[in-house]
Every structure is written in C-alpha cells, then in structure tokens.
XYZ file of C-alpha atoms in Angstrom:
505
model
C 224.536 -137.116 -141.771
C 223.262 -133.683 -140.759
C 221.428 -131.509 -143.380
C 223.448 -128.862 -145.059
C 222.764 -125.252 -144.070
C 220.599 -123.162 -146.360
C 223.132 -120.235 -146.301
C 226.667 -119.610 -145.269
C 227.275 -118.668 -141.692
C 224.190 -120.285 -140.211
C 223.776 -123.716 -138.601
C 220.844 -125.892 -139.290
C 218.407 -126.789 -136.591
C 219.867 -130.351 -136.502
C 223.328 -128.982 -136.119
C 222.357 -126.729 -133.355
C 220.734 -129.655 -131.495
C 223.853 -131.806 -131.710
C 226.358 -129.030 -131.068
C 224.405 -127.877 -127.997
C 225.121 -131.360 -126.527
C 228.724 -131.131 -127.604
C 228.996 -127.764 -125.857
C 227.845 -129.273 -122.648
C 230.461 -132.057 -122.502
C 233.370 -129.934 -121.221
C 231.129 -128.455 -118.520
C 230.145 -131.899 -117.132
C 232.242 -133.854 -114.559
C 233.717 -136.787 -116.300
C 233.439 -138.918 -113.181
C 229.745 -138.641 -112.942
C 226.764 -140.431 -114.463
C 225.614 -137.261 -116.286
C 228.697 -137.339 -118.568
C 228.062 -141.007 -119.452
C 224.543 -140.075 -120.424
C 225.655 -137.160 -122.411
C 228.290 -139.094 -124.377
C 225.476 -141.675 -125.397
C 223.228 -138.813 -126.577
C 226.078 -137.287 -128.558
C 227.008 -140.599 -130.124
C 223.389 -141.585 -130.681
C 223.983 -145.091 -129.146
C 221.866 -147.198 -126.847
C 221.873 -146.761 -123.030
C 223.422 -150.176 -122.829
C 226.572 -148.999 -124.485
C 229.647 -148.996 -122.179
C 231.001 -145.638 -121.108
C 234.332 -146.115 -122.985
C 232.531 -147.064 -126.223
C 230.135 -144.171 -125.816
C 232.997 -141.692 -125.660
C 234.795 -143.094 -128.741
C 231.471 -143.130 -130.702
C 230.739 -139.535 -129.537
C 234.186 -138.358 -130.687
C 233.857 -140.097 -134.050
C 230.506 -138.557 -134.734
C 231.541 -135.049 -133.798
C 234.752 -135.397 -135.934
C 232.706 -136.650 -138.840
C 230.495 -133.588 -138.719
C 233.468 -131.263 -138.414
C 235.101 -132.832 -141.499
C 231.909 -132.469 -143.513
C 231.508 -128.856 -142.504
C 235.239 -128.213 -143.366
C 234.743 -129.788 -146.830
C 231.716 -127.416 -147.240
C 233.906 -124.510 -146.279
C 231.697 -123.920 -143.292
C 233.964 -124.586 -140.375
C 235.493 -121.075 -140.093
C 234.322 -119.489 -136.861
C 234.641 -116.031 -138.513
C 231.592 -116.735 -140.651
C 229.347 -116.994 -137.565
C 227.951 -114.680 -134.895
C 226.118 -114.951 -131.593
C 224.952 -118.333 -130.406
C 225.931 -120.085 -133.636
C 229.540 -119.063 -133.229
C 229.453 -120.161 -129.538
C 228.067 -123.566 -130.461
C 230.666 -124.009 -133.258
C 233.464 -122.912 -130.988
C 232.410 -125.714 -128.632
C 232.729 -128.233 -131.510
C 236.187 -126.858 -132.557
C 237.383 -127.154 -128.972
C 235.896 -130.648 -128.599
C 237.528 -131.970 -131.765
C 240.917 -130.290 -130.871
C 240.866 -131.861 -127.351
C 240.348 -135.353 -128.626
C 242.739 -134.915 -131.569
C 245.531 -133.917 -129.371
C 244.678 -135.958 -126.124
C 247.373 -138.531 -126.734
C 249.925 -135.823 -127.350
C 248.902 -134.160 -124.091
C 249.168 -137.625 -122.353
C 252.746 -138.126 -123.652
C 253.586 -134.612 -122.498
C 252.248 -135.435 -118.928
C 254.245 -138.596 -118.782
C 257.370 -137.039 -120.185
C 257.058 -134.059 -117.613
C 256.592 -136.455 -114.743
C 259.801 -138.150 -115.863
C 261.715 -134.912 -116.301
C 260.730 -133.496 -112.895
C 261.284 -129.815 -112.502
C 262.744 -129.334 -115.952
C 260.094 -128.018 -118.214
C 259.366 -130.164 -121.401
C 258.996 -128.446 -124.785
C 256.339 -130.165 -126.934
C 256.642 -129.478 -130.668
C 252.911 -130.051 -131.151
C 251.838 -127.030 -129.123
C 252.799 -124.416 -131.735
C 251.098 -126.539 -134.484
C 247.963 -126.843 -132.185
C 247.692 -123.085 -131.614
C 248.114 -122.423 -135.296
C 245.345 -124.873 -136.094
C 242.938 -123.195 -133.672
C 243.742 -119.780 -135.246
C 243.083 -121.147 -138.655
C 239.715 -122.288 -137.420
C 238.886 -118.628 -136.446
C 239.969 -118.222 -132.902
C 242.215 -115.281 -132.145
C 245.650 -115.963 -130.670
C 244.704 -115.320 -126.989
C 241.644 -117.557 -127.417
C 243.814 -120.233 -128.990
C 246.364 -120.165 -126.233
C 243.702 -120.189 -123.502
C 242.150 -123.207 -125.195
C 245.493 -125.045 -125.173
C 246.007 -124.103 -121.618
C 242.554 -125.402 -120.629
C 242.870 -128.684 -122.511
C 246.210 -129.364 -120.939
C 244.741 -128.726 -117.482
C 241.686 -130.973 -118.234
C 243.874 -133.781 -119.347
C 246.232 -133.454 -116.280
C 243.371 -133.414 -113.840
C 241.760 -136.549 -115.436
C 245.193 -138.282 -115.573
C 246.075 -137.762 -111.965
C 242.491 -138.410 -110.672
C 241.666 -141.410 -112.844
C 245.072 -143.205 -112.628
C 246.149 -142.323 -109.021
C 242.787 -143.096 -107.160
C 241.382 -146.280 -108.684
C 238.511 -148.514 -107.651
C 234.851 -149.141 -108.619
C 233.469 -148.772 -105.033
C 230.796 -146.167 -104.378
C 233.026 -144.194 -101.985
C 235.858 -143.967 -104.558
C 233.582 -142.879 -107.310
C 232.334 -140.128 -105.124
C 235.906 -139.219 -104.188
C 236.903 -138.881 -107.886
C 233.872 -136.790 -108.465
C 234.644 -134.387 -105.537
C 238.314 -134.032 -106.545
C 237.368 -132.906 -110.054
C 234.957 -130.280 -108.613
C 237.661 -129.187 -106.314
C 239.796 -128.326 -109.308
C 237.134 -126.933 -111.682
C 234.147 -126.226 -109.371
C 230.694 -127.827 -110.120
C 230.221 -125.471 -113.117
C 232.955 -125.337 -115.754
C 231.554 -122.059 -117.121
C 231.937 -120.497 -113.801
C 235.572 -121.781 -113.584
C 236.627 -120.925 -117.113
C 234.815 -117.557 -117.202
C 235.770 -116.200 -113.700
C 237.801 -118.434 -111.396
C 240.490 -120.222 -113.546
C 243.191 -117.896 -112.229
C 241.628 -117.123 -108.793
C 241.652 -120.524 -107.008
C 244.227 -119.588 -104.460
C 241.616 -118.589 -101.937
C 239.931 -122.041 -102.178
C 241.712 -124.036 -99.427
C 241.110 -127.748 -99.017
C 241.102 -129.979 -95.925
C 241.432 -133.687 -96.530
C 240.452 -136.061 -93.786
C 241.075 -139.835 -93.491
C 242.861 -142.564 -91.679
C 246.525 -143.043 -91.885
C 247.606 -144.623 -95.231
C 244.243 -144.077 -97.050
C 245.782 -142.039 -99.792
C 245.353 -138.432 -98.658
C 248.645 -137.520 -100.341
C 247.568 -138.991 -103.577
C 244.333 -136.887 -103.403
C 246.330 -133.793 -102.555
C 248.641 -134.368 -105.482
C 245.772 -134.860 -107.889
C 244.471 -131.445 -106.922
C 247.845 -129.647 -106.636
C 249.205 -131.008 -110.033
C 245.966 -130.118 -111.922
C 245.945 -126.383 -111.411
C 246.064 -123.847 -114.153
C 249.578 -123.303 -115.722
C 250.138 -120.529 -118.234
C 251.758 -121.152 -121.673
C 255.059 -119.385 -122.342
C 254.586 -117.977 -125.867
C 258.283 -117.255 -126.419
C 259.645 -120.590 -125.294
C 256.862 -122.681 -126.700
C 256.200 -124.633 -123.554
C 254.229 -124.294 -120.298
C 255.760 -121.957 -117.809
C 256.271 -124.520 -114.977
C 256.451 -128.235 -114.406
C 253.479 -129.467 -112.359
C 256.010 -131.530 -110.342
C 257.571 -128.247 -109.168
C 254.303 -126.379 -108.726
C 253.048 -128.932 -106.094
C 254.973 -128.830 -102.853
C 254.427 -131.134 -99.935
C 255.537 -130.894 -96.345
C 254.888 -133.319 -93.464
C 254.494 -131.097 -90.455
C 254.892 -133.994 -87.904
C 258.470 -134.563 -89.008
C 259.753 -131.281 -87.617
C 260.278 -130.131 -84.023
C 258.336 -127.047 -83.046
C 261.386 -124.820 -83.202
C 261.941 -125.491 -86.865
C 258.470 -125.710 -88.298
C 258.230 -121.877 -88.813
C 261.573 -121.819 -90.661
C 260.497 -124.864 -92.853
C 257.291 -123.086 -93.736
C 258.436 -119.483 -94.206
C 262.214 -119.688 -94.426
C 264.723 -117.726 -92.580
C 267.484 -115.144 -92.861
C 271.191 -115.821 -92.194
C 271.992 -115.259 -88.594
C 268.330 -115.179 -87.390
C 269.002 -118.034 -84.904
C 271.889 -120.338 -83.843
C 272.675 -122.581 -86.845
C 271.221 -120.258 -89.604
C 274.391 -119.935 -91.526
C 272.650 -119.078 -94.795
C 269.412 -117.649 -96.094
C 266.803 -120.466 -96.454
C 263.644 -120.539 -98.519
C 260.684 -122.205 -96.807
C 257.992 -124.004 -98.724
C 255.748 -120.808 -98.913
C 258.721 -119.005 -100.674
C 259.206 -121.789 -103.113
C 255.641 -122.096 -104.217
C 254.796 -120.499 -107.582
C 251.856 -118.231 -108.089
C 249.883 -121.102 -109.831
C 251.181 -123.744 -107.498
C 249.850 -125.500 -104.393
C 251.253 -126.420 -100.953
C 250.295 -129.637 -99.255
C 250.485 -129.324 -95.356
C 250.260 -132.980 -94.289
C 249.483 -133.827 -90.624
C 248.043 -130.352 -89.928
C 246.353 -131.692 -86.873
C 249.862 -132.092 -85.197
C 250.826 -128.422 -85.156
C 250.634 -126.160 -82.174
C 248.255 -123.221 -81.705
C 251.049 -120.661 -82.358
C 251.885 -122.184 -85.733
C 248.116 -122.348 -86.543
C 247.902 -118.702 -85.850
C 250.791 -117.924 -88.181
C 249.337 -120.086 -90.808
C 245.955 -118.402 -90.436
C 247.588 -114.930 -90.931
C 249.117 -116.141 -94.267
C 245.810 -117.529 -95.532
C 243.994 -114.243 -94.522
C 246.492 -111.775 -95.615
C 248.321 -113.761 -98.311
C 251.678 -112.345 -96.976
C 254.434 -113.708 -94.697
C 257.867 -112.824 -93.463
C 260.858 -115.243 -93.174
C 262.273 -115.805 -89.673
C 264.672 -112.821 -88.976
C 263.207 -110.506 -91.543
C 260.604 -107.716 -91.610
C 260.219 -107.892 -95.309
C 256.795 -109.234 -96.427
C 256.520 -111.788 -99.135
C 253.364 -112.323 -101.183
C 251.944 -115.881 -101.336
C 249.721 -116.618 -104.377
C 249.559 -120.390 -104.254
C 246.789 -122.710 -102.979
C 246.923 -124.591 -99.726
C 245.760 -128.084 -99.209
C 245.990 -129.585 -95.675
C 245.317 -133.048 -94.367
C 245.032 -134.820 -91.016
C 244.327 -138.361 -89.817
C 242.849 -136.929 -86.611
C 239.105 -136.505 -86.104
C 239.089 -132.775 -86.676
C 235.771 -132.305 -84.740
C 237.338 -133.831 -81.684
C 240.483 -131.682 -82.157
C 238.174 -128.606 -82.234
C 236.104 -129.569 -79.227
C 239.313 -130.145 -77.164
C 240.704 -126.801 -78.124
C 243.626 -128.205 -80.086
C 242.476 -126.939 -83.455
C 241.352 -123.290 -83.704
C 237.975 -122.762 -85.185
C 239.008 -119.675 -87.165
C 241.844 -121.730 -88.552
C 239.466 -124.528 -89.537
C 237.110 -122.095 -91.279
C 240.039 -120.686 -93.376
C 240.932 -124.195 -94.518
C 237.377 -125.634 -95.187
C 236.474 -124.192 -98.526
C 236.204 -127.822 -99.279
C 236.430 -130.750 -96.904
C 237.089 -134.095 -98.536
C 237.203 -137.518 -96.763
C 239.301 -140.292 -98.245
C 237.613 -143.603 -97.376
C 239.493 -146.294 -95.589
C 240.386 -149.481 -97.529
C 238.058 -151.800 -95.458
C 235.049 -149.611 -96.457
C 236.085 -149.607 -100.173
C 236.389 -153.428 -100.149
C 233.122 -153.819 -98.243
C 231.308 -151.794 -100.928
C 232.789 -153.597 -103.942
C 235.164 -156.644 -103.924
C 236.803 -155.521 -107.179
C 238.389 -152.691 -105.326
C 241.098 -154.892 -103.938
C 241.810 -156.366 -107.338
C 242.161 -152.963 -109.017
C 244.396 -151.672 -106.248
C 246.680 -154.583 -106.290
C 247.051 -154.315 -110.057
C 247.944 -150.603 -109.754
C 250.409 -151.110 -106.839
C 252.125 -154.048 -108.546
C 252.627 -151.923 -111.699
C 254.045 -149.108 -109.517
C 256.445 -151.501 -107.817
C 257.703 -153.251 -110.849
C 257.329 -150.556 -113.533
C 254.698 -152.267 -115.596
C 251.441 -154.172 -115.296
C 251.814 -157.878 -114.596
C 248.813 -160.208 -114.537
C 250.952 -163.090 -113.137
C 252.218 -160.984 -110.253
C 248.800 -159.514 -109.524
C 247.248 -162.991 -109.349
C 250.084 -164.119 -107.048
C 249.491 -161.331 -104.538
C 245.829 -161.893 -104.551
C 246.195 -165.540 -104.011
C 248.412 -165.014 -101.016
C 245.973 -162.443 -99.587
C 243.067 -164.825 -99.914
C 245.086 -167.794 -98.422
C 247.018 -166.071 -95.590
C 244.529 -163.422 -94.381
C 241.394 -163.979 -92.420
C 238.137 -163.195 -94.219
C 237.131 -159.685 -93.710
C 240.688 -158.574 -92.770
C 240.287 -154.808 -92.168
C 243.572 -153.490 -93.445
C 244.252 -151.201 -90.469
C 247.178 -149.672 -92.334
C 244.911 -149.124 -95.434
C 246.552 -148.587 -98.800
C 250.034 -148.087 -97.366
C 249.799 -151.475 -95.724
C 248.563 -153.087 -98.941
C 251.754 -151.620 -100.616
C 253.981 -153.308 -98.011
C 252.005 -156.451 -98.288
C 252.836 -156.604 -101.978
C 256.561 -156.219 -101.347
C 256.450 -158.838 -98.675
C 254.708 -161.241 -100.989
C 257.456 -160.563 -103.497
C 260.077 -161.321 -100.966
C 258.479 -164.298 -99.041
C 255.265 -165.245 -100.926
C 253.355 -164.776 -97.654
C 251.555 -162.104 -95.648
C 249.727 -162.549 -92.431
C 248.742 -159.036 -91.603
C 249.152 -156.787 -88.558
C 248.755 -159.172 -85.736
C 248.321 -156.434 -83.149
C 245.398 -155.091 -85.068
C 243.739 -158.157 -86.472
C 242.019 -159.432 -83.417
C 240.567 -155.985 -82.477
C 239.168 -155.357 -86.004
C 238.179 -158.778 -87.153
C 236.030 -159.637 -84.289
C 232.339 -159.373 -84.974
C 231.760 -157.281 -81.797
C 233.237 -153.760 -81.816
C 235.038 -152.336 -78.773
C 232.587 -151.871 -75.934
C 229.914 -154.095 -77.474
C 230.748 -157.098 -75.319
C 227.730 -156.185 -73.050
C 225.548 -156.585 -76.148
C 226.100 -160.289 -76.449
C 225.439 -160.691 -72.777
C 222.155 -158.768 -73.000
C 223.376 -156.002 -70.781
C 223.047 -152.853 -73.032
C 220.130 -150.642 -72.684
C 218.430 -149.087 -75.862
C 220.057 -145.766 -75.088
C 223.451 -147.400 -74.642
C 223.057 -149.344 -77.912
C 222.323 -146.176 -79.871
C 225.292 -144.318 -78.271
C 227.620 -147.195 -78.931
C 226.376 -147.419 -82.606
C 227.036 -143.665 -83.106
C 230.445 -144.008 -81.655
C 231.274 -146.989 -83.912
C 230.139 -144.970 -87.001
C 232.171 -141.992 -85.944
C 235.263 -144.109 -85.519
C 234.729 -145.383 -89.094
C 233.713 -142.138 -90.860
C 235.274 -139.482 -88.608
C 232.486 -136.885 -89.162
C 229.486 -136.170 -87.027
C 227.511 -135.052 -90.105
C 228.011 -138.428 -91.752
C 226.947 -140.246 -88.565
C 223.898 -138.014 -88.347
C 222.946 -138.754 -92.011
C 223.334 -142.506 -91.434
C 221.327 -142.619 -88.251
C 218.700 -139.934 -89.054
C 219.701 -138.151 -85.827
C 220.652 -134.505 -85.613
C 224.332 -133.454 -85.431
C 224.175 -132.346 -81.795
C 222.634 -135.580 -80.490
C 225.210 -137.601 -82.311
C 228.112 -135.602 -80.888
C 226.636 -136.004 -77.435
C 226.226 -139.834 -77.888
C 229.847 -140.227 -79.240
C 231.363 -138.288 -76.393
C 229.268 -140.190 -73.899
C 230.348 -143.593 -75.173
C 233.983 -142.531 -75.453
C 233.877 -141.396 -71.828
C 232.496 -144.820 -70.901
C 235.347 -146.539 -72.749
C 237.915 -144.292 -71.142
C 236.502 -145.104 -67.710
C 236.698 -148.899 -68.336
C 240.426 -148.441 -69.354
C 241.178 -146.564 -66.093
C-alpha cells in the first residue's frame, strides 16, 4: 500500500510515481508491446505475466489505491492543483473507464443490433454524475464519457473484427488504432479529436482480404458527441459509417450515387435523391470501395470535394458542406495505376494521409499457423451466431484433408467464408481449381527458366522483385525487402512484366 500524504491536497512521491504510469496508459496504443510492458509496471507483476492477466492486475491495483484515497477523503480533484491534479485526473479516468467498460460493451452490442436507432443507456447519466462528484466540471465529465465510448468502440471493432496472431495482423491492428487516434493520444485529445475529417485513408489489398472490415473499424470508431438533453449519443455508429462500392454503378450513375440529384435533372430523376455525401453526418465517414475503378472525370469531382469540402447535387447549383471523413480502397496496384495514367497523382495525394495494406491470407498463414484457426473460429461464430468448438474443428479437419499443403487461398478471407459454408453443406472443400495449380507450384510464373538454368543474375533479380511486388503491391515494401532503392525496384518490376506480357503474345 502507498504511503499516506503528509498533508491534504498533495500526492506522495510514491503516488506520483504510480500515477505517472497510469496517466500514460490511455496514450499508449493497446495493440503494441509498449502497452503490455506498461500494464506490467502498473500492476507490479513479472515480465512473464500474460497481457490479459497484467491488465486485470493493473486495474485492481489502481482501483485499490483509489478506494484507499477515497476513504482518506483525498480523491476529490478540487483539492489539487497543477501536476498533482493532472495525475489524479488520469487515475479517476482510468478507474472510470474500467468500471464502466462492460456497460460500454453492452451499449456497443445493443447499438449494433438496433442499427440506425440510437440506444439510450441509463448508466450514462450516472457515470457523468460520478465524474462530477470526483471533481470534474460537467464539460470535462461529458468529454471523458465521449472519449471512453470512442476508445471502447475502437478496441471492439479492431480487436474482434480483425483477428489473428500473425506479425502482419498485429501490425495492421496497430496501424488502425493510430489511424483513429494518431500516434499520440495527447495530440488527438487536445487538438484533433473533432478535426479528423481532413485525414483521408487509402486501404490497399487483394480482393477478399478484409479491406471493408478495416474501413468499418475506422469509420465506426470516430468521435460521437453526447446529447445532454436526450441522455444518449447523438448518432448510431451504424449510421455514421456509409459504404459504397463504386464498381457496381455505371459511369452515368456514379455522380448521382455520390452527390445526389434534383428532380428532373435527367431522364428518370422523378424525385430528389440524397447521395452518400449528403447522407454522411459531420462526425461520420464514407467508404469508397473499388476507388481504382472510377474514371478520371469522377476522380476530379471527388478531388474537388476533398479539397474544398463542398459539392453540388446533379442538377443543382446549391453547394452542400461535407464534414465527414473519407476512406477509400482498391485491390489494384495503385502505383501501376498511377504510372499508366489511370489514377491521378493529385487525387492520390489527397487520399493518402494514411496508406494501409491489408495482408493476403496466405501471408498471414505463412507467418503463423494459428491464424487459420482463429479466423475459422471467428467466421464460424458469425455464420451460426455463436462460437462452436465442434464446428470449428470440423471445418479445420476438412481443410487439412481436402486442400493441398500450402494452399494459397486466392480468394483470401472471402473464400474462407464460402469454404466454411460449403463444409456445412457438403463436409468437403477442394479449393479454387483454376487458381490452385498456378499458386501452389513451387516455381512462380516466369521462373520456369530458373529450373532449366537459363536465368541470368540480372533476370533473377528482376523476377524476384516482380514476385514480391505481386505479393505486397508496393514498390516501397519490395525495396525494403531487397535492400534496393525504389526506382530500381520499379524498373525491374516493369521490365519483368513486359517480359511476361511478351511471352503471352
């Protein structure tokens, strides 16, 4: 137990040491190693303690100290000034967050079930009153509740939607958290919490890797204000995140789907129509899927919206203000699209506040075999509505029996979802026959000359760069893995692709 302060309104050195660690906790990315180390320090447990046990031990220790100070009548923030008040505010917030985390989790699940209808949670008024009793003013208390709800939502959607212990998935979850809160929580909470609309995101990855899940994790985790009169948050996260697949619409309709139209603006426009940009709330986000498929004229119009934050519906001269955030995704190699003139550089630079790559399933499994187990368990639960060890084991047994070793899952997570359904129907799955031979062979496309001893050293390097680019989709990643500069990598990739194209002709 910590020593009692020598006078009211002053923390002891021991309390300051512990509470300094506690104050760091909300500022540290929960998906990184630093947070695990910090939790162990707060809890005072050995380094061998598991992350989950360390968190619970840390919470228990801080709650114990808070209870002790409350009994000593020393937990009132109004008794403190300067750094001591700041440290104790961190303790009050920490205890509040973990005291109500299950309530926040229940609210998140209930809101997901309710859809666009906003859920009222009785605990919110009680929580705000408790924070005020601890010494926060009403605005501070409400901001704390808003922040805790956002933190819990972000953790929920990142942790439960994007599972897997592989190195690439650990890195993905870490990047997604930073995308929502930045790398520095003090920067976010002090300045950027209501100014994130200018931070556009481009998500890259093969078809079926889970780009939509990554986008939803970002879009559903934004700041949402608390409605003081109604006693609930002002908008459901299911309504604040809007998604549109641009490849589904013909060129003539895309502008209307994006920006809406006025009655009579074109043949068939029998009523006014609100496009996705019109429906997006000020604290919402729009997911533009398959952005690599849109034409240059549409890119120009989207660029204008991103730059000027205003747009006009088709057939109208009235400007509408757009305050939401934009997330875009493509399964096309964006560097190749740019080099071919199919993706404008200025449009790319307005989208690339952050560029996140979702790894293919084959890479994830190569990095950690447990990846497939965790994914099957999650997808089985989504399919049948609850976790089932028996069904999970059945699917894994079929995969091991029916598919060749090293099967590359060309359809990625989306294919695995259909695999599970087919196993439920037929208790068998033999993969995508059209893709299996090309991917499971030990020699990648164009490497046949290697086995025959007909590749020069230069050709070997160019072929290897091309293979890596096909896998990771970014010249920068290939350059990092080969220790070559980016321009050389790009030259080699283009050179080998030209060779393959020539062979096909």
